[in-house]
Short mmCIF file of C-alpha atoms and ligand atoms in Angstrom, two decimals:
data_model
loop_
_atom_site.label_atom_id
_atom_site.label_comp_id
_atom_site.label_asym_id
_atom_site.label_seq_id
_atom_site.Cartn_x
_atom_site.Cartn_y
_atom_site.Cartn_z
CA MET A 1 192.92 44.16 -208.12
CA GLU A 2 192.05 45.27 -204.60
CA LYS A 3 193.76 48.51 -203.58
CA ARG A 4 195.07 49.38 -200.13
CA ARG A 5 196.99 52.27 -198.68
CA ILE A 6 199.75 51.78 -196.11
CA GLY A 7 200.81 54.73 -193.97
CA VAL A 8 204.32 54.72 -192.50
CA LEU A 9 205.72 56.99 -189.78
CA THR A 10 208.72 57.35 -187.49
CA GLY A 11 208.23 58.59 -183.92
CA GLY A 12 210.34 59.48 -180.88
CA GLY A 13 214.08 60.12 -181.02
CA ASP A 14 215.58 59.67 -184.48
CA CYS A 15 218.41 57.21 -185.10
CA ALA A 16 220.28 55.50 -187.90
CA GLY A 17 218.46 52.76 -189.81
CA LEU A 18 215.02 54.39 -189.96
CA ASN A 19 215.30 55.31 -193.63
CA SER A 20 216.34 51.80 -194.52
CA ALA A 21 213.20 50.44 -192.83
CA ILE A 22 211.02 52.98 -194.69
CA LYS A 23 212.68 52.13 -198.00
CA TRP A 24 212.01 48.43 -197.56
CA VAL A 25 208.40 48.94 -196.49
CA VAL A 26 207.94 50.85 -199.75
CA LYS A 27 209.88 48.44 -201.98
CA THR A 28 208.20 45.34 -200.53
CA ALA A 29 204.72 46.81 -200.69
CA LEU A 30 205.15 48.08 -204.26
CA ASP A 31 206.96 45.02 -205.60
CA ASP A 32 205.23 43.94 -208.85
CA ARG A 33 205.64 40.25 -208.41
CA LEU A 34 204.53 40.24 -204.79
CA GLN A 35 201.51 42.39 -205.64
CA LYS A 36 200.35 39.79 -208.16
CA GLU A 37 200.81 36.97 -205.69
CA ARG A 38 198.96 38.86 -202.96
CA LYS A 39 196.31 40.12 -205.39
CA ILE A 40 196.45 43.43 -203.59
CA GLN A 41 197.82 46.66 -205.00
CA TYR A 42 199.42 48.70 -202.26
CA GLU A 43 200.18 52.38 -202.19
CA VAL A 44 202.51 53.71 -199.47
CA VAL A 45 202.23 57.16 -197.94
CA GLY A 46 204.74 58.65 -195.52
CA ILE A 47 203.27 60.53 -192.56
CA ARG A 48 205.46 63.44 -191.59
CA ASP A 49 206.82 64.11 -188.09
CA GLY A 50 205.47 61.01 -186.33
CA TRP A 51 202.12 61.19 -184.55
CA LYS A 52 202.27 64.98 -184.90
CA GLY A 53 201.55 64.46 -188.61
CA LEU A 54 198.21 62.95 -187.65
CA VAL A 55 197.20 65.57 -185.09
CA LEU A 56 198.26 68.82 -186.73
CA PRO A 57 195.93 70.18 -189.36
CA GLU A 58 197.17 70.39 -192.96
CA GLY A 59 199.05 73.63 -193.66
CA ASP A 60 199.66 74.29 -189.95
CA VAL A 61 201.50 77.55 -189.31
CA GLU A 62 204.56 75.68 -188.08
CA ASP A 63 205.05 73.96 -191.40
CA ARG A 64 203.05 74.42 -194.58
CA ALA A 65 204.20 71.15 -196.11
CA PRO A 66 201.63 68.39 -196.66
CA ARG A 67 201.21 66.02 -193.72
CA ILE A 68 201.31 62.95 -195.93
CA ILE A 69 203.36 62.21 -199.03
CA THR A 70 203.14 59.37 -201.53
CA LEU A 71 206.34 57.35 -201.52
CA THR A 72 207.59 55.76 -204.73
CA GLU A 73 210.35 53.25 -205.27
CA GLU A 74 212.36 55.86 -207.15
CA MET A 75 212.09 58.31 -204.23
CA VAL A 76 213.37 55.86 -201.61
CA ARG A 77 216.04 54.21 -203.78
CA THR A 78 219.00 55.62 -201.85
CA TRP A 79 217.36 56.05 -198.46
CA ASP A 80 219.02 53.08 -196.77
CA ARG A 81 222.24 55.11 -196.80
CA HIS A 82 220.70 58.17 -195.15
CA GLY A 83 220.90 58.91 -191.43
CA GLY A 84 218.03 60.29 -189.33
CA THR A 85 214.53 60.00 -190.77
CA ASN A 86 213.52 61.55 -194.07
CA LEU A 87 209.90 61.61 -192.83
CA GLY A 88 210.73 63.66 -189.75
CA THR A 89 209.83 62.70 -186.21
CA SER A 90 208.44 64.14 -183.00
CA ARG A 91 207.71 63.20 -179.42
CA THR A 92 203.96 63.69 -179.73
CA ASN A 93 201.62 61.67 -177.53
CA PRO A 94 198.07 61.74 -178.93
CA TYR A 95 196.89 59.88 -175.80
CA ASP A 96 198.41 62.40 -173.38
CA PRO A 97 195.84 62.41 -170.54
CA LYS A 98 196.27 66.19 -170.23
CA ASN A 99 195.59 66.70 -173.94
CA ASP A 100 193.97 63.66 -175.53
CA ARG A 101 193.97 64.05 -179.31
CA SER A 102 193.45 60.40 -180.20
CA ARG A 103 190.06 61.16 -181.82
CA ILE A 104 191.80 63.57 -184.21
CA VAL A 105 194.31 60.84 -185.13
CA LEU A 106 191.53 58.31 -185.75
CA GLY A 107 189.68 60.90 -187.85
CA ASN A 108 192.75 61.68 -189.94
CA ILE A 109 193.54 58.02 -190.55
CA GLU A 110 190.09 57.80 -192.07
CA ARG A 111 190.36 61.08 -193.91
CA TYR A 112 193.68 60.10 -195.50
CA GLN A 113 192.16 56.70 -196.35
CA ILE A 114 194.95 54.83 -194.61
CA ASP A 115 194.05 51.14 -194.42
CA CYS A 116 196.97 50.11 -192.25
CA LEU A 117 199.83 51.76 -190.46
CA VAL A 118 203.51 50.89 -189.97
CA ALA A 119 204.82 52.66 -186.86
CA ILE A 120 208.58 52.70 -186.46
CA GLY A 121 209.47 53.60 -182.91
CA GLY A 122 210.42 52.79 -179.36
CA GLU A 123 208.29 52.22 -176.27
CA ASP A 124 206.41 55.53 -176.58
CA THR A 125 205.59 55.41 -180.31
CA LEU A 126 204.72 51.73 -180.18
CA GLY A 127 202.69 52.34 -177.02
CA VAL A 128 200.55 54.74 -179.05
CA ALA A 129 200.40 52.16 -181.88
CA GLN A 130 199.06 49.56 -179.44
CA LYS A 131 196.39 51.98 -178.17
CA LEU A 132 195.34 52.74 -181.75
CA TYR A 133 195.20 49.01 -182.43
CA LEU A 134 192.82 48.62 -179.50
CA ASP A 135 190.82 51.49 -181.02
CA GLY A 136 190.44 49.48 -184.25
CA VAL A 137 193.43 50.64 -186.36
CA LYS A 138 195.37 47.99 -188.30
CA VAL A 139 198.95 48.51 -187.15
CA ALA A 140 202.35 46.85 -187.47
CA GLY A 141 205.37 48.00 -185.47
CA ILE A 142 209.10 48.15 -186.20
CA PRO A 143 211.46 48.47 -183.19
CA LYS A 144 213.95 51.30 -183.06
CA THR A 145 215.83 53.01 -180.27
CA ILE A 146 219.51 53.47 -179.61
CA ASP A 147 218.72 52.49 -176.00
CA LYS A 148 217.81 48.89 -177.08
CA ASP A 149 215.35 48.79 -174.19
CA LEU A 150 212.27 47.31 -175.92
CA SER A 151 211.16 43.86 -174.84
CA GLY A 152 210.34 41.08 -177.29
CA THR A 153 213.35 41.75 -179.52
CA ASP A 154 217.10 41.28 -179.27
CA TYR A 155 217.71 44.27 -181.56
CA THR A 156 216.32 47.74 -182.08
CA LEU A 157 217.33 49.88 -185.06
CA GLY A 158 220.00 52.48 -184.37
CA PHE A 159 221.77 50.66 -181.56
CA GLU A 160 224.78 49.34 -183.46
CA THR A 161 225.45 52.68 -185.18
CA ALA A 162 225.32 54.42 -181.79
CA VAL A 163 227.76 51.88 -180.31
CA THR A 164 230.07 52.54 -183.27
CA VAL A 165 229.92 56.29 -182.60
CA ILE A 166 230.79 55.73 -178.93
CA THR A 167 233.70 53.48 -179.90
CA GLU A 168 235.09 55.92 -182.46
CA GLU A 169 234.78 58.95 -180.17
CA ILE A 170 236.50 57.10 -177.34
CA ASP A 171 239.32 56.11 -179.72
CA ARG A 172 239.75 59.83 -180.32
CA LEU A 173 239.65 60.70 -176.63
CA ARG A 174 242.32 58.14 -175.79
CA THR A 175 245.08 60.00 -177.59
CA THR A 176 244.39 63.31 -175.89
CA ALA A 177 243.66 61.67 -172.51
CA GLY A 178 246.98 59.82 -172.68
CA SER A 179 248.98 62.88 -173.73
CA HIS A 180 247.75 64.77 -170.65
CA ARG A 181 247.50 61.85 -168.19
CA ARG A 182 243.84 62.71 -167.67
CA ILE A 183 240.74 60.76 -166.73
CA PHE A 184 237.85 61.12 -169.17
CA VAL A 185 234.25 60.47 -168.16
CA VAL A 186 232.15 59.82 -171.26
CA GLU A 187 228.38 60.19 -170.83
CA THR A 188 226.21 58.15 -173.18
CA MET A 189 222.46 58.12 -173.67
CA GLY A 190 220.39 55.41 -171.99
CA ARG A 191 217.63 56.56 -169.71
CA HIS A 192 216.66 53.32 -168.00
CA ALA A 193 218.78 50.72 -169.77
CA GLY A 194 222.57 50.54 -169.73
CA TRP A 195 223.02 48.66 -173.03
CA LEU A 196 224.61 51.59 -174.85
CA ALA A 197 227.05 52.35 -172.04
CA LEU A 198 227.79 48.67 -171.46
CA GLU A 199 228.29 47.57 -175.06
CA GLY A 200 229.81 50.91 -176.11
CA GLY A 201 232.18 50.64 -173.13
CA GLU A 202 233.02 47.03 -173.94
CA SER A 203 233.64 47.82 -177.62
CA SER A 204 235.97 50.65 -176.73
CA GLY A 205 237.69 48.89 -173.82
CA ALA A 206 236.60 51.40 -171.17
CA TYR A 207 238.15 50.96 -167.72
CA ILE A 208 234.90 51.59 -165.83
CA ILE A 209 231.31 51.32 -167.07
CA LEU A 210 228.38 52.68 -165.03
CA ILE A 211 224.80 51.75 -165.87
CA PRO A 212 221.33 52.75 -164.59
CA GLU A 213 220.65 49.19 -163.40
CA TYR A 214 223.35 49.33 -160.69
CA ASP A 215 223.90 52.30 -158.38
CA PHE A 216 227.62 53.01 -158.11
CA LYS A 217 229.60 54.26 -155.14
CA ILE A 218 231.61 57.39 -155.86
CA GLU A 219 234.41 56.29 -153.50
CA LYS A 220 234.67 52.93 -155.22
CA VAL A 221 235.01 54.60 -158.64
CA SER A 222 237.82 56.77 -157.23
CA GLU A 223 239.55 53.74 -155.69
CA LEU A 224 239.44 51.92 -159.04
CA VAL A 225 240.89 54.99 -160.75
CA ALA A 226 243.69 55.23 -158.19
CA GLU A 227 244.37 51.51 -158.56
CA GLY A 228 244.67 51.94 -162.33
CA ARG A 229 247.26 54.66 -161.79
CA ARG A 230 249.20 52.49 -159.34
CA LYS A 231 249.29 49.77 -161.99
CA GLY A 232 250.83 52.26 -164.42
CA ALA A 233 247.88 53.52 -166.52
CA ARG A 234 248.55 56.99 -167.95
CA TYR A 235 244.84 57.68 -168.36
CA GLU A 236 241.47 56.04 -167.87
CA ILE A 237 238.20 56.12 -169.74
CA ILE A 238 234.98 55.88 -167.73
CA VAL A 239 231.70 55.40 -169.57
CA VAL A 240 228.53 56.41 -167.73
CA ALA A 241 224.94 56.14 -168.96
CA GLU A 242 222.87 59.32 -168.55
CA GLY A 243 220.45 57.40 -166.31
CA ALA A 244 223.12 55.98 -163.97
CA LYS A 245 222.96 57.08 -160.33
CA ALA A 246 225.44 57.33 -157.51
CA ALA A 247 224.18 55.44 -154.45
CA GLY A 248 222.17 57.85 -152.31
CA TYR A 249 221.61 60.31 -155.18
CA THR A 250 218.87 60.62 -157.82
CA GLU A 251 219.45 60.87 -161.58
CA VAL A 252 221.02 64.11 -162.79
CA VAL A 253 218.55 66.11 -164.89
CA LYS A 254 219.21 68.75 -167.55
CA LYS A 255 216.01 70.57 -166.86
CA ASP A 256 213.05 70.10 -164.53
CA GLY A 257 209.74 68.68 -165.64
CA ILE A 258 208.63 65.76 -167.78
CA ASP A 259 207.57 65.38 -171.41
CA SER A 260 204.14 64.20 -172.61
CA PHE A 261 205.22 60.57 -172.20
CA GLY A 262 206.34 61.24 -168.61
CA HIS A 263 210.11 61.22 -169.22
CA LYS A 264 212.62 63.41 -167.41
CA SER A 265 215.28 65.17 -169.50
CA LEU A 266 218.47 63.54 -168.21
CA GLY A 267 222.04 64.78 -168.52
CA GLY A 268 224.96 65.85 -166.36
CA ILE A 269 225.96 62.69 -164.52
CA GLY A 270 229.32 62.71 -166.39
CA GLU A 271 230.26 66.16 -165.14
CA PHE A 272 228.97 65.35 -161.63
CA LEU A 273 231.20 62.29 -161.49
CA ALA A 274 234.24 64.02 -163.02
CA ARG A 275 234.14 66.65 -160.26
CA TRP A 276 233.97 64.01 -157.55
CA ILE A 277 236.85 62.02 -159.03
CA SER A 278 239.13 65.08 -159.25
CA GLN A 279 238.24 65.98 -155.69
CA LEU A 280 238.80 62.50 -154.26
CA THR A 281 241.89 61.49 -156.26
CA GLY A 282 243.52 64.81 -157.16
CA ILE A 283 243.81 63.58 -160.78
CA GLU A 284 242.72 65.94 -163.53
CA THR A 285 239.36 64.63 -164.79
CA ARG A 286 237.29 65.86 -167.72
CA SER A 287 233.85 64.89 -168.90
CA ILE A 288 232.28 64.78 -172.31
CA THR A 289 228.63 64.12 -173.21
CA LEU A 290 228.19 62.31 -176.51
CA SER A 291 224.52 63.23 -176.56
CA HIS A 292 222.87 63.37 -180.01
CA LEU A 293 226.08 62.47 -181.84
CA GLN A 294 225.05 58.91 -180.98
CA ARG A 295 221.87 59.27 -182.99
CA GLY A 296 223.43 61.15 -185.89
CA GLY A 297 225.37 60.27 -189.00
CA LEU A 298 225.18 57.47 -191.52
CA PRO A 299 223.81 54.07 -190.54
CA CYS A 300 226.37 51.31 -190.12
CA ALA A 301 226.06 48.22 -192.33
CA TYR A 302 224.16 46.31 -189.64
CA ASP A 303 221.46 48.98 -189.27
CA ARG A 304 220.99 49.15 -193.04
CA ARG A 305 220.50 45.40 -193.12
CA MET A 306 218.26 45.20 -190.08
CA GLY A 307 216.17 48.11 -191.39
CA ARG A 308 215.73 46.12 -194.59
CA TYR A 309 214.67 42.92 -192.83
CA PHE A 310 212.32 44.71 -190.42
CA GLY A 311 210.74 46.71 -193.29
CA ILE A 312 210.13 43.58 -195.36
CA ALA A 313 208.75 41.66 -192.37
CA ALA A 314 206.34 44.50 -191.50
CA VAL A 315 204.81 44.28 -194.98
CA ASP A 316 204.63 40.49 -194.61
CA LEU A 317 202.52 41.01 -191.47
CA ILE A 318 200.25 43.39 -193.38
CA GLY A 319 199.93 40.86 -196.22
CA LYS A 320 198.92 38.21 -193.72
CA GLU A 321 196.50 40.66 -192.05
CA ASP A 322 198.26 39.90 -188.77
CA PHE A 323 197.97 43.23 -186.97
CA GLY A 324 198.86 44.50 -183.50
CA LYS A 325 202.32 42.93 -183.83
CA MET A 326 205.89 44.23 -183.81
CA VAL A 327 208.51 42.61 -186.02
CA SER A 328 211.45 41.48 -183.97
CA TYR A 329 214.85 39.82 -184.00
CA ARG A 330 214.99 36.85 -181.65
CA ASN A 331 217.68 34.19 -181.31
CA GLY A 332 219.13 34.99 -184.73
CA GLU A 333 215.81 35.08 -186.60
CA ILE A 334 213.42 37.76 -187.79
CA THR A 335 210.03 37.07 -186.25
CA PHE A 336 207.23 39.04 -184.53
CA VAL A 337 205.66 39.52 -181.11
CA PRO A 338 202.41 41.15 -179.95
CA LEU A 339 202.92 44.90 -179.55
CA ARG A 340 201.64 44.67 -176.00
CA GLU A 341 204.51 42.31 -175.15
CA ALA A 342 207.11 44.67 -176.64
CA ILE A 343 205.97 47.65 -174.61
CA GLY A 344 204.88 45.82 -171.45
CA LYS A 345 208.19 46.20 -169.66
CA LEU A 346 211.60 47.58 -170.52
CA ASN A 347 214.47 45.32 -171.49
CA VAL A 348 217.26 46.31 -169.10
CA VAL A 349 220.70 44.87 -168.37
CA ASP A 350 220.59 41.80 -166.13
CA VAL A 351 223.23 42.80 -163.60
CA ARG A 352 223.58 39.24 -162.36
CA THR A 353 224.67 37.84 -165.72
CA GLU A 354 225.95 40.84 -167.70
CA TYR A 355 227.73 43.11 -165.25
CA ASP A 356 230.69 42.86 -162.89
CA THR A 357 229.71 44.77 -159.74
CA GLU A 358 233.28 44.56 -158.35
CA ARG A 359 235.10 46.02 -161.34
CA TYR A 360 232.15 48.17 -162.51
CA ASN A 361 232.55 46.72 -165.98
CA GLY A 362 231.26 44.01 -168.32
CA ARG A 363 231.23 40.37 -167.25
CA ARG A 364 234.54 38.49 -167.03
CA SER A 365 233.07 35.02 -167.31
CA ILE A 366 230.78 34.12 -170.16
CA LEU A 367 230.53 30.34 -170.09
CA GLY A 368 230.74 30.09 -166.30
CA LEU A 369 233.71 29.17 -164.14
O1 LIG B 401 215.20 57.74 -177.48
C1 LIG B 401 215.84 57.58 -176.28
C2 LIG B 401 216.92 58.56 -176.07
O2 LIG B 401 217.95 58.22 -176.90
C3 LIG B 401 217.28 58.61 -174.59
O3 LIG B 401 218.37 57.82 -174.25
C4 LIG B 401 217.52 60.07 -174.33
O4 LIG B 401 217.25 60.40 -173.00
C5 LIG B 401 216.59 60.73 -175.27
O5 LIG B 401 216.53 59.89 -176.39
C6 LIG B 401 216.95 62.14 -175.62
O6 LIG B 401 216.13 62.59 -176.65
P1 LIG B 401 215.84 64.09 -177.11
O7 LIG B 401 216.83 64.98 -176.42
O8 LIG B 401 216.03 64.07 -178.58
O9 LIG B 401 214.43 64.34 -176.75
#
């Protein structure tokens, strides 16, 4: 029987659901019955720490562990229940124009005898996968990002777990906010897309939701808060995405500079807004940044299931020799799209149909008036 080696890696920010996808790539590729039908015997190797695993030399000082490991069914048996990524991840860009290491990656793919690659990632990781595809590598992509901002798919792994974290943390904040009659501003992740803030805010019943797609007016937020108080609210919860901006201001950054994919490190809009609200309304306002809690912890049932379906579908693509594609979830079905379509433009909230610019909240009409 013909033998082939599949390499699998996770890149970019970690999230829940990655290990489930890895497990199902392994189980589907190694499945006895399927191997006979395909007449191909697969072996699966995990590449450690994303693209970094393919640029760093073996036994690098940072980490003496092997860069690739053979994955067996027994090893991955329980992985769908694990959070984060058991392969490790990094934000390494081998095509960084200031430090192009793509030749090293291509050389290592050959050296490790990897016939095809499954890249599990967001726009950055899958952007690299597309470039490698154009350079002749056989790749399949699996979408993941808690930001849910990839095009070509209605779902990206990690999103639903992150929304659950936001909902649970806000449930906790409500009791303390109410006891003290305070306003709480909750900052979520979401650089360019407001899905996490919007759907997290909707799930938790937030009073105000602020997203990167619509610049908010500080005075209007304060008026809404004051109105809530007049109507008898003891406390209010405001959810703000890290990439949201007040009209006339730029995004709030944690530190200056950009990473190798050109991203700013955002953070601080929650505290910025909390100060303004206290100043304008005189009501005690606190802020909390949920930060990496949203990416941590055990995957919810949905992410375990979607990881499974995406992992299986990625191996189906490999079996069909249909490369340069990303598996996707579209209109209730698992399907696939060209990688270039998934990374071409970001999937952001359509303010016209999904957002109420008067209430600064989710839509109040779904079927139309
Ligand atoms: O992967 C996207 C994301 O969740 C963004 O919303 C956020 O800005 C970023 O990750 C933060 O990642 P890190 O601090 O781990 O680099």
